[in-house]
Coordinates of C-alpha atoms in Angstrom, one line a residue:
M1 CA -135.5 -17.4 46.2
S2 CA -133.8 -16.3 49.3
S3 CA -130.9 -18.3 50.9
L4 CA -133.1 -19.0 53.8
R5 CA -135.8 -20.7 51.7
V6 CA -133.0 -22.8 49.8
S7 CA -131.5 -24.0 53.0
A8 CA -135.0 -24.7 54.7
P9 CA -137.0 -27.0 52.5
L10 CA -140.0 -27.2 54.9
L11 CA -140.3 -23.5 55.4
D12 CA -139.9 -22.9 51.6
A13 CA -142.7 -25.5 51.2
Y14 CA -144.9 -23.7 53.8
L15 CA -144.6 -20.3 52.2
S16 CA -145.1 -21.7 48.8
Y17 CA -148.3 -23.2 50.0
F18 CA -149.6 -19.9 51.1
E19 CA -148.3 -18.1 48.3
S20 CA -150.1 -20.4 45.8
K21 CA -153.6 -19.5 47.1
R22 CA -154.6 -23.3 46.6
Q23 CA -158.0 -24.5 47.9
P24 CA -157.1 -27.2 50.6
F25 CA -158.6 -30.7 49.9
T26 CA -157.2 -32.4 53.1
I27 CA -158.0 -33.4 56.7
P28 CA -161.2 -32.0 57.9
G29 CA -160.3 -28.8 60.0
H30 CA -157.4 -27.9 57.7
K31 CA -159.5 -25.9 55.2
Q32 CA -158.2 -22.4 56.3
R33 CA -161.7 -21.1 57.3
A34 CA -161.4 -20.5 61.2
A35 CA -160.8 -16.8 60.3
R36 CA -164.5 -16.6 59.3
L37 CA -165.1 -17.3 63.0
D38 CA -162.5 -15.2 64.4
A39 CA -159.5 -13.2 62.8
G40 CA -157.1 -13.9 65.3
L41 CA -158.0 -17.6 65.7
G42 CA -157.6 -17.9 61.9
L43 CA -154.1 -16.4 62.1
V44 CA -153.2 -19.4 64.3
V45 CA -155.2 -22.3 63.0
D46 CA -155.4 -21.6 59.3
S47 CA -151.4 -21.8 59.1
D48 CA -151.7 -25.5 60.4
T49 CA -150.9 -27.1 57.2
P50 CA -150.4 -30.9 56.8
L51 CA -147.2 -32.3 55.4
Y52 CA -149.0 -34.9 53.1
G53 CA -151.2 -33.2 50.7
G54 CA -150.3 -29.8 51.9
L55 CA -146.5 -29.0 52.1
D56 CA -145.9 -31.9 49.7
E57 CA -148.0 -34.0 47.4
I58 CA -149.9 -37.0 48.9
K59 CA -147.1 -39.4 47.8
L60 CA -144.3 -37.2 49.0
S61 CA -143.2 -36.7 45.6
N62 CA -141.4 -33.4 45.9
Q63 CA -139.2 -34.9 48.7
V64 CA -139.6 -32.0 51.0
L65 CA -139.3 -34.1 54.3
K66 CA -136.4 -36.0 52.8
K67 CA -134.5 -33.0 52.0
A68 CA -135.2 -31.4 55.4
E69 CA -134.2 -34.7 57.1
A70 CA -130.9 -34.8 55.0
L71 CA -130.0 -31.1 56.0
A72 CA -130.8 -32.0 59.6
A73 CA -128.5 -35.2 59.6
T74 CA -125.7 -33.1 58.1
L75 CA -126.1 -30.5 60.9
W76 CA -126.5 -33.0 63.8
G77 CA -124.6 -36.0 62.4

């Protein structure tokens, strides 16, 4: 894992989500199907991934947001 991914938990979760090739079962409109209508639209819209049930588990058990907020608090004080 790159040092950037280690120091950026939300980025790591985002990239891991797309690397895993999971089938989303989340908010309507977040099913990564916009590319079927238009390839350019799909590049933008299909990358809109929710935190809950997307970047982290529904109960935030991976603590992605907590880790990111802790790093931000350290940076900004």
